[in-house]
Amino acid sequence: MLSDDKVLRSRVKLFGTLLGRVVREQEGAEVLQTVETLRKGFIELRRAEDSVKRHALMELIGSLDAPTLSHVVRAFATYFLLANIAEEDYAHQIRQRFVRRGERLWYGSFDDTLKDLRAQGVDAEQLQALLDALRFQPVFTAHPTEAKRRTVLEGQRQLYRLARRLDDTTLSEYQRGAIERALRNRIQVLWKTDEVRINKPQVVDEVKHGLFYFRETLFQAVPRVYQNLRRALDHAYGDVGGAKAFRVPRFLRFGSWIGGDRDGNPFVTADVTRDALRLQSREVLREYRRRLQDLSLQLTHSASLVQVSPAFAASLAADMPIGEKAFADHPTRYVNEPYRRKLGIMSFRLGRQIERLDSLLTGHGDPGLRGAYAEVGAFRHDLELIAGSLASHGDANLTEDGLDEMMLMVDTFGFHLAELDLRQESTRHTEAVAELFRLAPNLPDYDSLDEAARLTVLGDLLSHGGTPLLYCVDLSQRTRETLAVFQMMAEMRREIGGDSFGAYVISMTHHASHVLEVMFLASFAGLCGRRPGDDWHCDIRITPLFETIDDLSRIEPVLRGLFGVEAYRALLRASGNTQEVMLGYSDSSKDGGIIASSWTLYRAQQTIARLAEAYQVKCRMFHGRGGSIGRGGGPTHDAILAQPPGTVNGDIKFTEQGEVLSAKYANDDTAVYELTMGMTGLLKASRCLAVACVPDPPEFVAAVGELARLGEESYRDLTDRTPSFIDYFYEA
């Protein structure tokens, strides 16, 4: 995407000038002069090395007292933050220029992707099959690499929005000056705001930090993503009916580890996870309530001018007892405006849910439903009734003004907002199972069993539809905590909904029995098992995590052992017959170097896909990517395209860690762009579902395999065979 960068340079210069004024006025001319001397000096050194000048600059830095040095460092940090904001806005301007000109849009846009697929021979029927297979799920995680406070993120958002206003070419000189003054004031406040947290955050703080992105950007961005997809369908497949010829499924989902990742974190208890789910639910319910209020201002139809559908009328009549409570202070309100009456009742019911969550979160007990929706399907049904009724009297087009978007939101976020994954280390489950076996007189000594015997005994216990009779008083604190997590899962599925949880991730999965152990422990909470009459049920999805190079090489024996247990296969079928496998990028990279890690991960995915096909199981790859390149990070679109041919198959899940969250999702425009780039990467990588895939050339495979071997050998020369490297590493 080539463009003249004069506009960007001008904006960065403006931000730098405004920051310079703030630094001079708040900290003094000497600080600003020092910053300018260093800035100009190092720019000159980049153009041409000068050892004398470099020495002088380093001496200047060394001579600064602590307060001045702090101000200088903060000035540079703030400058680059502002430059990033300018660049983010500039990138959006360029994309909008393509849209305004009606040109083919940028690489990774829906427009470019669908036109490419059409050129490759993907017809409407094949594209529909491809769309139906898609499931795209970014998973937000808390990570120490993101230290910014929500206050700073909000300040950055305000700066971005003010900068966007400067893009208006019709501004008068006075208007432009007013915006620049507002920018300067925001920079001044940012200058006097702590950038990072002073105290270590609690888990609940991390949960609220994650909710910021949903509230401030994603609730607005998600509908825009789907609008752009439909517009691109009109362009690429207009000759066969465009978007109206397709059924566009809601294939975007969100996940979270924040409040669920207990691996190595003793502060993530069952109660903390319970609160995380309630905070998530309250956030999305508040958004729905706000949108219902907006709809109430639009659907002001009079009962004397339209006749609502019989189904809607019956629903409104059935709501009468709740309506009396909803309009207790004004019984006749909206009595002649049926849609506003219904929307008011719906808002009241959501309000009751929010009040219940508030009470539970503050420890005041459970007041019960009191008219609230028991599950998300009932709320979705009420929205459908309104849409159907509007269509019955010729107003189907009015659903485009908010109602369709509302249903899209419900399909994406439900009452849970994001599927919460749980993670625990495998030894915790092994310890708990061994203790349970010791307390059951009819079970063997679990610690003494080999892997084959463990699989047999756990499979038999799951098959026979019962668990040993045990008393919690006999259990250790650690085992009670482990079992409490599964009990909490069962409770929260009933309270918020079956979509509340994503996967139960087992870190350090070394054996197939590690997965069966979790299934066995979950059976105590009724999450899985076998009822009389051969009725298998399973409400938990278990995901083994393979992290190190050695772990990745053991995937095949682990999965073969697991799929060889008939009880597990039956439980898997009962939960949708999809086996999710998580791949660790950061640990494998630290273990064997970037090249060996990437190639081992590549081969591992091929192994997983091959085994899934052999055992007639669907598979989902869960990519545990970090933010930096060294932790498996990089552009999402290209990363998805880099997966082995035929292994993605429309379904992908990946972590978004640390600073990646603020970089991708702090602003609406960028969030739309990033989600689109990921979703189009998934479309392209899944094209094997519609057209024949080209396998990797054998000579390429051999070459990369040799590079990976040499890369790991070189890496281990450094880490394992270089004297004192580890001492140096920790000191650095």
XYZ file of C-alpha atoms in Angstrom:
732
model
C 0.000 0.000 0.000
C 2.160 2.865 -1.280
C 1.375 6.463 -0.427
C 3.050 9.801 0.129
C 3.930 10.014 3.820
C 4.012 13.828 4.014
C 0.710 13.806 5.907
C 2.108 11.341 8.439
C 5.310 13.333 8.882
C 3.294 16.504 9.359
C 1.118 14.869 12.036
C 4.122 13.430 13.888
C 5.761 16.869 13.771
C 2.600 18.460 15.203
C 2.496 15.937 18.038
C 6.199 16.457 18.717
C 5.728 20.242 18.822
C 2.788 19.983 21.224
C 4.729 17.587 23.459
C 7.729 19.925 23.397
C 5.550 22.792 24.641
C 4.223 20.650 27.462
C 7.725 19.528 28.503
C 9.089 23.085 28.420
C 6.166 24.542 30.379
C 5.932 21.739 32.932
C 9.600 20.715 33.428
C 11.639 23.645 32.128
C 13.636 24.652 29.073
C 16.712 22.689 30.201
C 14.869 19.357 30.028
C 13.502 20.159 26.581
C 16.941 21.257 25.383
C 18.445 17.977 26.601
C 15.740 15.984 24.797
C 16.329 17.940 21.587
C 20.111 17.563 21.787
C 19.772 13.798 22.149
C 17.095 13.520 19.492
C 19.006 15.457 16.858
C 22.331 13.903 17.822
C 21.173 10.303 17.443
C 19.379 11.119 14.180
C 22.712 12.391 12.850
C 24.478 9.256 14.095
C 21.966 7.119 12.231
C 22.863 8.964 9.015
C 26.608 8.740 9.604
C 28.506 7.166 12.495
C 30.737 9.560 14.465
C 32.500 8.047 17.494
C 33.334 11.456 18.989
C 29.731 12.628 18.773
C 28.450 9.319 20.160
C 30.836 9.571 23.115
C 29.662 13.133 23.807
C 26.020 12.103 23.761
C 26.648 9.191 26.111
C 28.534 11.495 28.448
C 25.567 13.885 28.426
C 23.243 11.043 29.402
C 25.617 9.959 32.156
C 25.763 13.479 33.602
C 21.994 13.817 34.092
C 20.590 13.712 37.616
C 17.852 11.186 38.334
C 14.819 13.547 38.018
C 16.065 15.013 34.727
C 16.901 11.586 33.339
C 13.397 10.399 34.254
C 11.830 13.337 32.400
C 14.034 12.726 29.344
C 13.132 9.049 29.196
C 9.425 9.836 29.623
C 9.611 12.467 26.889
C 10.961 9.963 24.378
C 8.461 7.297 25.472
C 5.570 9.747 25.116
C 6.858 10.931 21.742
C 6.867 7.394 20.341
C 3.428 6.739 21.804
C 2.146 9.821 19.958
C 3.955 8.784 16.773
C 2.212 5.410 16.958
C -1.159 7.129 17.290
C -0.367 9.270 14.245
C 0.688 6.203 12.255
C -2.436 4.278 13.266
C -4.649 7.131 12.077
C -2.608 7.520 8.882
C -3.010 3.830 8.020
C -6.759 4.215 8.449
C -6.766 7.286 6.198
C -5.031 5.356 3.429
C -7.552 2.510 3.665
C -10.436 4.976 3.544
C -8.908 6.573 0.439
C -9.192 3.226 -1.361
C -12.847 2.963 -0.296
C -13.706 6.494 -1.454
C -12.107 5.925 -4.859
C -13.966 2.664 -5.377
C -10.707 0.842 -6.078
C -9.891 -2.761 -5.258
C -9.120 -2.672 -1.560
C -5.935 -3.587 0.274
C -4.328 -6.971 0.736
C -6.222 -8.796 3.469
C -9.485 -6.894 3.026
C -12.691 -8.838 2.422
C -12.922 -7.204 -0.996
C -9.466 -8.353 -2.106
C -9.856 -11.811 -0.570
C -13.247 -12.627 -2.092
C -12.171 -11.372 -5.510
C -9.123 -13.628 -5.273
C -11.280 -16.621 -4.355
C -13.612 -15.862 -7.246
C -10.633 -15.689 -9.613
C -9.471 -19.082 -8.328
C -12.789 -20.578 -9.423
C -14.651 -20.638 -6.099
C -18.321 -20.358 -7.077
C -21.193 -19.214 -4.849
C -22.071 -22.721 -3.670
C -18.464 -23.486 -2.741
C -18.087 -20.146 -0.976
C -21.240 -20.814 1.031
C -19.817 -24.166 2.160
C -16.592 -22.381 3.093
C -18.436 -19.693 5.084
C -20.469 -22.337 6.890
C -17.264 -24.049 8.060
C -15.656 -20.916 9.538
C -15.016 -20.358 13.217
C -12.578 -17.580 14.146
C -11.756 -17.052 17.814
C -9.170 -14.698 19.291
C -8.590 -15.379 22.991
C -7.610 -12.490 25.266
C -5.036 -13.244 27.948
C -3.570 -11.253 30.799
C 0.197 -10.989 30.484
C 2.924 -8.986 32.262
C 4.152 -7.569 28.948
C 1.104 -5.274 29.039
C 1.631 -2.882 31.913
C -0.462 0.058 30.694
C -3.307 1.189 32.913
C -6.833 1.522 31.568
C -6.536 5.245 32.335
C -3.639 5.546 29.890
C -5.451 3.474 27.259
C -8.451 5.771 27.525
C -6.168 8.802 27.188
C -4.660 7.296 24.035
C -8.150 6.680 22.640
C -9.076 10.311 23.217
C -5.917 11.447 21.444
C -6.669 9.141 18.519
C -10.203 10.480 18.195
C -9.001 14.080 18.331
C -6.383 13.299 15.677
C -9.103 11.792 13.488
C -10.978 15.089 13.632
C -7.948 16.838 12.132
C -8.368 14.672 9.020
C -11.431 16.728 8.043
C -10.297 18.967 5.170
C -13.281 21.323 5.637
C -12.148 22.547 9.074
C -11.775 26.294 9.492
C -8.580 27.716 10.944
C -10.384 28.360 14.234
C -11.748 24.793 14.395
C -8.341 23.317 13.674
C -6.779 25.502 16.369
C -9.405 24.363 18.892
C -8.635 20.697 18.164
C -4.901 21.300 18.488
C -5.469 22.996 21.869
C -7.510 19.986 22.975
C -4.700 17.694 21.834
C -2.159 19.715 23.772
C -4.314 19.531 26.911
C -4.689 15.749 26.577
C -0.907 15.394 26.119
C -0.398 17.513 29.237
C -2.686 15.243 31.268
C -0.960 12.166 29.861
C 2.405 13.654 30.846
C 1.228 13.871 34.449
C -0.378 10.403 34.538
C 1.382 7.274 35.783
C 1.855 5.126 32.688
C 2.230 1.824 34.506
C 0.621 0.442 37.617
C 2.199 1.340 40.940
C 0.832 -1.785 42.615
C 0.615 -5.338 41.333
C -2.846 -5.830 39.837
C -5.324 -8.251 41.346
C -6.961 -10.794 39.061
C -10.195 -8.802 39.105
C -8.228 -5.770 37.839
C -6.956 -7.848 34.935
C -10.517 -8.952 34.154
C -11.714 -5.339 34.093
C -8.763 -4.418 31.886
C -9.888 -7.036 29.369
C -13.484 -5.805 29.485
C -12.282 -2.335 28.468
C -11.700 -3.515 24.891
C -15.188 -4.953 24.543
C -16.907 -1.909 25.986
C -14.897 0.731 24.169
C -14.265 -0.841 20.755
C -15.390 -4.397 20.030
C -19.108 -3.816 20.569
C -18.860 -1.208 17.826
C -16.298 -3.008 15.663
C -17.943 -6.431 15.296
C -21.058 -5.198 13.421
C -18.813 -3.138 11.121
C -16.775 -6.238 10.266
C -19.866 -8.105 9.117
C -21.127 -5.045 7.199
C -17.816 -4.946 5.337
C -18.073 -8.658 4.560
C -21.546 -8.243 3.085
C -20.390 -5.248 1.038
C -17.484 -7.300 -0.325
C -19.873 -10.128 -1.258
C -21.877 -7.584 -3.260
C -18.716 -6.572 -5.138
C -17.169 -9.993 -5.762
C -20.337 -12.037 -6.305
C -22.743 -9.338 -7.462
C -23.592 -11.207 -10.655
C -25.127 -14.060 -8.628
C -27.045 -11.872 -6.181
C -24.309 -10.490 -3.924
C -24.723 -10.690 -0.164
C -28.428 -11.550 -0.458
C -27.474 -14.805 -2.178
C -25.483 -15.947 0.868
C -26.266 -16.994 4.395
C -23.506 -15.316 6.392
C -23.002 -17.290 9.615
C -21.822 -15.621 12.812
C -18.417 -17.234 12.781
C -16.593 -14.733 14.991
C -16.315 -15.682 18.651
C -14.189 -14.349 21.481
C -12.430 -16.209 24.245
C -10.577 -15.224 27.388
C -8.066 -16.654 29.825
C -8.345 -13.702 32.212
C -9.654 -15.089 35.473
C -9.426 -18.681 34.271
C -5.673 -19.297 33.914
C -4.670 -20.860 37.232
C -1.427 -22.501 36.039
C 1.155 -21.176 38.473
C -1.175 -18.468 39.800
C -2.579 -19.351 43.258
C -4.756 -16.231 43.216
C -7.012 -17.626 40.468
C -9.402 -19.582 42.657
C -12.817 -21.007 41.809
C -14.399 -17.918 43.378
C -12.246 -15.599 41.266
C -13.255 -17.441 38.086
C -16.888 -17.232 39.138
C -16.577 -13.461 39.541
C -14.788 -13.146 36.191
C -17.743 -14.789 34.444
C -20.214 -12.554 36.255
C -18.262 -9.425 35.339
C -18.220 -10.532 31.706
C -21.939 -11.217 31.715
C -22.770 -7.892 33.342
C -20.710 -6.042 30.742
C -22.567 -7.503 27.758
C -25.988 -7.204 29.416
C -25.384 -3.501 29.970
C -24.570 -3.135 26.269
C -27.760 -4.959 25.247
C -29.810 -2.745 27.527
C -28.315 0.382 25.985
C -29.121 -0.899 22.505
C -32.695 -1.747 23.502
C -33.137 1.865 24.569
C -31.907 2.991 21.136
C -34.362 0.619 19.436
C -37.183 2.014 21.564
C -36.558 5.434 20.036
C -36.840 3.938 16.529
C -39.738 1.481 16.703
C -42.449 3.921 17.734
C -45.239 2.243 15.733
C -48.787 2.887 16.900
C -51.205 0.000 17.449
C -53.846 2.074 15.651
C -51.689 2.222 12.499
C -50.168 -1.258 12.301
C -51.328 -4.736 13.192
C -48.607 -6.755 14.894
C -48.167 -10.439 14.121
C -50.192 -12.990 16.127
C -46.998 -14.488 17.570
C -45.804 -11.092 18.774
C -49.216 -10.260 20.220
C -49.296 -13.567 22.102
C -45.805 -12.921 23.484
C -46.767 -9.446 24.662
C -49.857 -10.861 26.372
C -47.762 -13.542 28.080
C -45.433 -10.806 29.343
C -48.260 -9.010 31.134
C -47.215 -10.024 34.697
C -43.648 -8.845 34.036
C -44.972 -5.741 32.284
C -46.891 -4.758 35.407
C -43.619 -4.730 37.310
C -41.651 -3.073 34.510
C -44.152 -0.198 34.282
C -45.259 -0.157 37.913
C -44.658 3.608 38.147
C -46.455 4.295 34.867
C -48.860 1.414 34.055
C -50.162 2.880 30.778
C -46.763 3.803 29.332
C -46.446 2.668 25.688
C -49.835 0.968 25.971
C -50.562 1.955 22.353
C -46.976 1.401 21.124
C -46.506 -2.391 21.149
C -42.844 -2.498 20.171
C -41.806 0.091 22.724
C -43.843 -1.786 25.334
C -42.087 -5.047 24.467
C -38.645 -3.426 24.403
C -39.324 -1.859 27.787
C -40.189 -5.255 29.235
C -37.075 -6.783 27.691
C -34.937 -4.005 29.165
C -36.540 -4.556 32.560
C -35.734 -8.271 32.409
C -32.105 -7.530 31.529
C -32.043 -5.039 34.381
C -33.140 -7.770 36.771
C -30.256 -9.918 35.540
C -27.812 -7.074 36.084
C -29.181 -6.498 39.597
C -28.723 -10.205 40.337
C -25.122 -10.099 39.149
C -24.457 -6.956 41.189
C -25.798 -8.691 44.282
C -23.713 -11.806 43.707
C -20.550 -9.818 42.961
C -20.886 -7.756 46.142
C -21.589 -10.801 48.305
C -25.210 -9.942 49.080
C -26.595 -13.292 47.993
C -28.687 -14.498 45.088
C -32.063 -12.759 44.761
C -33.084 -15.195 42.007
C -34.345 -14.490 38.500
C -37.394 -12.351 39.448
C -38.517 -12.203 35.822
C -35.028 -12.107 34.286
C -34.232 -14.196 31.228
C -33.242 -17.720 32.224
C -31.150 -18.182 29.086
C -29.992 -16.262 26.044
C -32.245 -18.176 23.640
C -35.351 -16.588 25.158
C -33.914 -13.108 24.659
C -32.933 -13.926 21.068
C -36.462 -15.259 20.471
C -37.992 -11.958 21.597
C -35.805 -10.093 19.086
C -36.901 -12.516 16.360
C -40.554 -11.939 17.256
C -40.103 -8.190 16.765
C -38.349 -8.750 13.416
C -41.077 -11.130 12.235
C -43.819 -8.776 13.285
C -42.211 -5.825 11.500
C -42.029 -7.924 8.341
C -45.709 -8.879 8.677
C -46.834 -5.267 8.140
C -44.320 -4.297 5.467
C -41.517 -2.938 7.661
C -38.921 -5.683 7.240
C -36.399 -3.104 6.020
C -36.526 -1.370 9.404
C -34.626 -4.237 10.991
C -31.543 -2.803 9.278
C -31.672 0.192 11.644
C -30.409 -1.662 14.701
C -32.414 -4.843 15.195
C -30.304 -6.975 12.834
C -27.194 -5.629 14.520
C -28.646 -6.488 17.914
C -29.255 -10.091 16.871
C -25.726 -10.248 15.473
C -24.400 -9.096 18.848
C -26.401 -11.759 20.678
C -25.148 -14.452 18.304
C -21.559 -13.316 18.906
C -21.515 -12.523 22.623
C -24.495 -14.371 24.110
C -24.980 -13.704 27.815
C -21.362 -14.714 28.506
C -19.441 -12.181 26.349
C -16.410 -14.454 25.808
C -15.861 -18.156 26.346
C -13.642 -18.437 29.412
C -10.904 -21.037 29.072
C -9.516 -22.617 32.219
C -5.921 -23.798 32.479
C -4.173 -25.959 35.046
C -0.911 -27.890 35.098
C -1.175 -31.669 34.586
C 0.471 -32.724 37.862
C -2.342 -31.104 39.870
C -4.838 -33.490 38.274
C -2.569 -36.510 38.663
C -2.138 -35.730 42.370
C -5.889 -35.367 42.853
C -6.699 -38.617 41.027
C -4.038 -40.520 42.987
C -5.528 -39.243 46.255
C -9.060 -40.197 45.220
C -7.863 -43.688 44.317
C -6.148 -44.058 47.699
C -9.386 -43.207 49.506
C -11.512 -45.628 47.461
C -11.168 -49.210 48.763
C -12.006 -50.792 45.408
C -9.418 -48.933 43.317
C -5.727 -49.719 42.756
C -2.710 -47.635 43.730
C -2.744 -45.057 40.929
C 0.878 -43.997 41.417
C 2.095 -47.521 40.733
C 0.166 -47.942 37.461
C 1.877 -47.572 34.095
C 0.321 -45.481 31.318
C -1.633 -48.353 29.730
C -3.120 -49.388 33.085
C -4.102 -45.808 33.904
C -5.933 -45.472 30.594
C -7.744 -48.750 31.200
C -8.891 -48.008 34.737
C -9.948 -44.405 33.982
C -11.774 -45.519 30.833
C -13.606 -48.219 32.810
C -14.651 -45.760 35.533
C -16.019 -43.319 32.954
C -17.807 -46.129 31.078
C -19.610 -47.527 34.112
C -21.461 -44.297 34.827
C -20.474 -43.773 38.420
C -17.769 -42.369 40.683
C -16.413 -43.757 43.958
C -18.219 -42.648 47.095
C -15.963 -40.180 48.853
C -16.276 -37.587 51.587
C -14.698 -34.167 51.071
C -13.554 -34.061 54.677
C -11.086 -36.810 53.791
C -9.488 -34.847 50.975
C -6.454 -32.562 51.082
C -6.873 -28.831 50.522
C -5.242 -29.016 47.054
C -7.573 -31.773 45.888
C -10.614 -29.945 47.249
C -9.501 -26.852 45.318
C -9.086 -28.896 42.141
C -12.564 -30.433 42.463
C -14.074 -27.056 43.386
C -13.163 -25.729 39.934
C -15.267 -28.386 38.209
C -18.145 -27.796 40.616
C -17.953 -24.080 39.836
C -18.067 -24.864 36.117
C -21.277 -26.837 36.551
C -22.844 -24.046 38.637
C -21.904 -21.246 36.238
C -23.183 -23.183 33.224
C -26.555 -23.181 34.965
C -26.315 -19.535 36.043
C -25.031 -17.862 32.857
C -25.277 -20.477 30.123
C -23.651 -23.424 28.439
C -21.379 -21.169 26.371
C -19.726 -19.678 29.456
C -16.665 -21.906 29.149
C -14.409 -22.697 26.238
C -11.713 -25.285 26.846
C -10.140 -26.773 29.925
C -6.469 -26.515 28.944
C -3.925 -28.893 30.460
C -0.423 -27.451 30.408
C 2.531 -29.850 30.386
C 0.508 -32.635 28.787
C 2.894 -35.578 28.507
C 0.516 -38.551 28.408
C -2.991 -39.433 27.234
C -3.905 -40.218 30.843
C -3.484 -36.521 31.677
C -6.595 -35.822 29.592
C -8.584 -38.745 31.019
C -7.705 -37.605 34.541
C -9.453 -34.290 33.917
C -12.474 -36.071 32.454
C -12.606 -38.326 35.531
C -12.404 -35.364 37.931
C -15.059 -33.485 35.929
C -17.418 -36.435 36.297
C -17.664 -35.734 40.036
C -19.384 -32.429 39.195
C -21.701 -34.080 36.677
C -19.977 -32.428 33.715
C -19.542 -35.720 31.896
C -20.285 -39.393 32.185
C -22.676 -42.111 31.195
C -26.273 -42.318 32.323
C -28.353 -45.492 32.417
C -29.379 -46.587 28.950
C -26.018 -45.911 27.308
C -26.615 -42.150 27.316
C -23.237 -40.421 27.188
C -23.103 -36.733 28.080
C -20.180 -34.306 28.107
C -20.278 -30.599 28.935
C -16.535 -30.022 29.102
C -13.995 -29.664 26.292
C -10.485 -30.703 27.258
C -7.485 -29.322 25.394
C -4.006 -30.786 25.823
C -1.263 -28.169 25.545
C 2.057 -29.173 23.986
C 4.700 -26.568 24.711
C 8.321 -27.662 24.448
C 10.074 -29.226 21.445
C 9.999 -32.567 23.265
C 6.279 -32.213 24.044
C 5.501 -31.440 20.408
C 7.326 -34.578 19.316
C 5.080 -36.655 21.618
C 1.784 -35.496 20.123
C 1.227 -38.641 18.067
C 1.548 -41.217 20.896
C -0.535 -39.021 23.213
C -3.390 -38.583 20.735
C -3.284 -42.205 19.599
C -3.500 -43.332 23.196
C -6.371 -40.948 23.853
C -8.398 -41.819 20.756
C -7.833 -45.483 21.519
C -9.972 -45.222 24.682
C -13.551 -45.941 23.645
C -15.006 -44.079 26.633
C -13.145 -40.922 25.634
C -14.269 -41.251 22.013
C -17.875 -41.564 23.189
C -17.555 -38.479 25.400
C -15.929 -36.571 22.555
C -18.842 -37.432 20.251
C -21.271 -36.279 22.944
C -19.573 -32.861 23.045
C -19.475 -32.268 19.281
C -16.697 -34.629 18.168
C -14.097 -31.851 17.958
C -10.703 -32.333 19.570
C -8.951 -29.067 20.310
C -5.159 -29.176 20.627
C -3.137 -26.221 21.878
C 0.354 -25.534 20.581
C 2.807 -23.466 22.620
C 4.869 -21.009 20.597
C 6.745 -19.169 23.325
C 8.067 -22.172 25.263
C 9.007 -24.130 22.156
C 10.853 -21.085 20.822
C 12.725 -20.667 24.107
C 13.412 -24.404 24.159
C 14.854 -24.893 20.670
C 15.112 -21.538 18.916
C 12.777 -19.842 16.462
C 13.465 -21.981 13.373
C 13.229 -25.325 15.158
C 10.120 -24.167 16.995
C 8.346 -23.012 13.839
C 9.160 -26.174 11.918
C 8.245 -28.497 14.795
C 4.924 -26.687 15.178
C 4.329 -26.974 11.441
C 4.955 -30.735 11.455
C 2.917 -31.165 14.636
C -0.147 -29.672 12.955
C 0.200 -32.082 10.073
C 0.351 -34.953 12.549
C -2.740 -33.743 14.408
C -4.734 -33.323 11.193
C -3.694 -36.777 9.966
C -4.688 -38.480 13.227
C -7.993 -36.620 13.410
C -8.856 -37.818 9.927
C -7.820 -41.384 10.751
C -10.032 -41.472 13.841
C -12.865 -39.510 12.165
C -12.586 -36.650 14.608
C -12.751 -32.949 13.776
C -9.797 -30.959 15.071
C -9.220 -27.366 16.073
C -5.746 -25.915 16.435
C -5.362 -23.504 19.339
C -2.257 -21.394 18.736
C -0.668 -20.056 21.912
C 1.044 -17.115 20.246
C 2.815 -14.338 22.110
C 3.238 -10.726 21.087
C 6.866 -10.556 20.009
C 8.447 -12.578 17.191
C 10.481 -14.492 19.770
C 7.259 -15.584 21.453
C 5.541 -16.680 18.247
C 4.018 -13.304 17.429
C 3.674 -11.551 14.087
C 0.944 -10.435 11.665
C -2.118 -12.650 12.181
C -3.122 -12.807 8.511
C 0.236 -14.102 7.312
C 0.620 -16.356 10.345
C -2.639 -18.146 9.501
C -1.619 -18.456 5.848
C 1.658 -20.017 6.982
C -0.097 -23.039 8.471
C 0.300 -26.362 6.623
C -2.108 -26.848 3.682
C -5.265 -28.685 4.664
C -4.838 -28.295 8.449
C -6.923 -25.192 9.181
C -10.270 -26.284 7.665
C -12.174 -23.174 8.659
C -11.594 -23.381 12.397
C -8.866 -21.550 14.300
C -8.276 -20.216 17.779
C -5.311 -18.187 19.011
C -4.201 -16.133 21.985
C -3.874 -12.356 21.950
C -1.397 -11.524 24.695
C -0.148 -8.511 26.555
C 0.633 -5.404 24.530
C -1.051 -7.004 21.482
C -4.451 -6.179 22.988
C -3.849 -2.432 23.118
C -2.059 -2.446 19.749
C -4.953 -4.194 17.980
C -8.107 -3.374 19.884
C -7.747 0.015 21.580
C -9.487 1.869 18.700
C -12.555 0.946 16.635
C -10.938 1.434 13.231
C -7.879 -0.640 14.063
C -9.986 -3.359 15.685
C -12.087 -3.651 12.502
C -8.908 -3.875 10.425
C -7.228 -6.476 12.646
C -10.306 -8.691 12.933
C -10.763 -8.503 9.184
C -7.140 -9.442 8.517
C -7.493 -12.484 10.743
C -10.808 -13.573 9.274
C -9.588 -13.245 5.691
C -6.459 -15.174 6.585
C -8.761 -17.935 7.811
C -10.790 -17.788 4.591
C -7.687 -18.122 2.433
C -6.096 -20.841 4.562
C -9.359 -22.823 4.428
C -9.786 -22.656 0.669
C -8.872 -26.362 0.543
C -12.490 -26.927 1.563
C -13.506 -25.469 -1.820
C -10.565 -26.019 -4.186
C -7.760 -28.572 -4.315
C -4.786 -27.834 -2.078
C -1.255 -27.893 -3.394
C 0.942 -30.024 -1.106
C 4.337 -28.819 0.069
C 7.090 -29.603 -2.491
C 9.256 -32.420 -1.048
C 12.474 -30.549 -1.752
C 11.180 -27.573 0.244
C 10.257 -29.844 3.135
C 13.726 -31.378 3.142
C 15.404 -27.961 2.997
C 13.424 -26.491 5.864
C 13.922 -29.649 7.920
C 17.675 -29.273 7.524
C 17.495 -25.566 8.386
C 15.516 -26.415 11.535
C 18.148 -29.010 12.547
C 20.990 -26.563 12.025
C 19.054 -23.781 13.755
C 18.392 -25.860 16.872
C 21.999 -27.066 16.950
C 23.261 -23.480 16.765
C 20.761 -22.376 19.423
C 21.828 -25.150 21.782
C 25.471 -24.283 21.201
C 24.634 -20.920 22.695
C 22.259 -21.926 25.501
C 23.636 -25.338 26.538
C 27.290 -25.333 25.564
C 28.432 -21.733 26.091
C 30.085 -21.361 29.512
C 28.305 -18.977 31.890
C 25.546 -18.169 29.349
C 22.776 -18.773 31.883
C 24.538 -16.559 34.452
C 24.839 -13.840 31.825
C 21.192 -14.281 30.799
C 19.854 -13.807 34.325
C 22.172 -10.875 34.985
C 21.040 -9.199 31.748
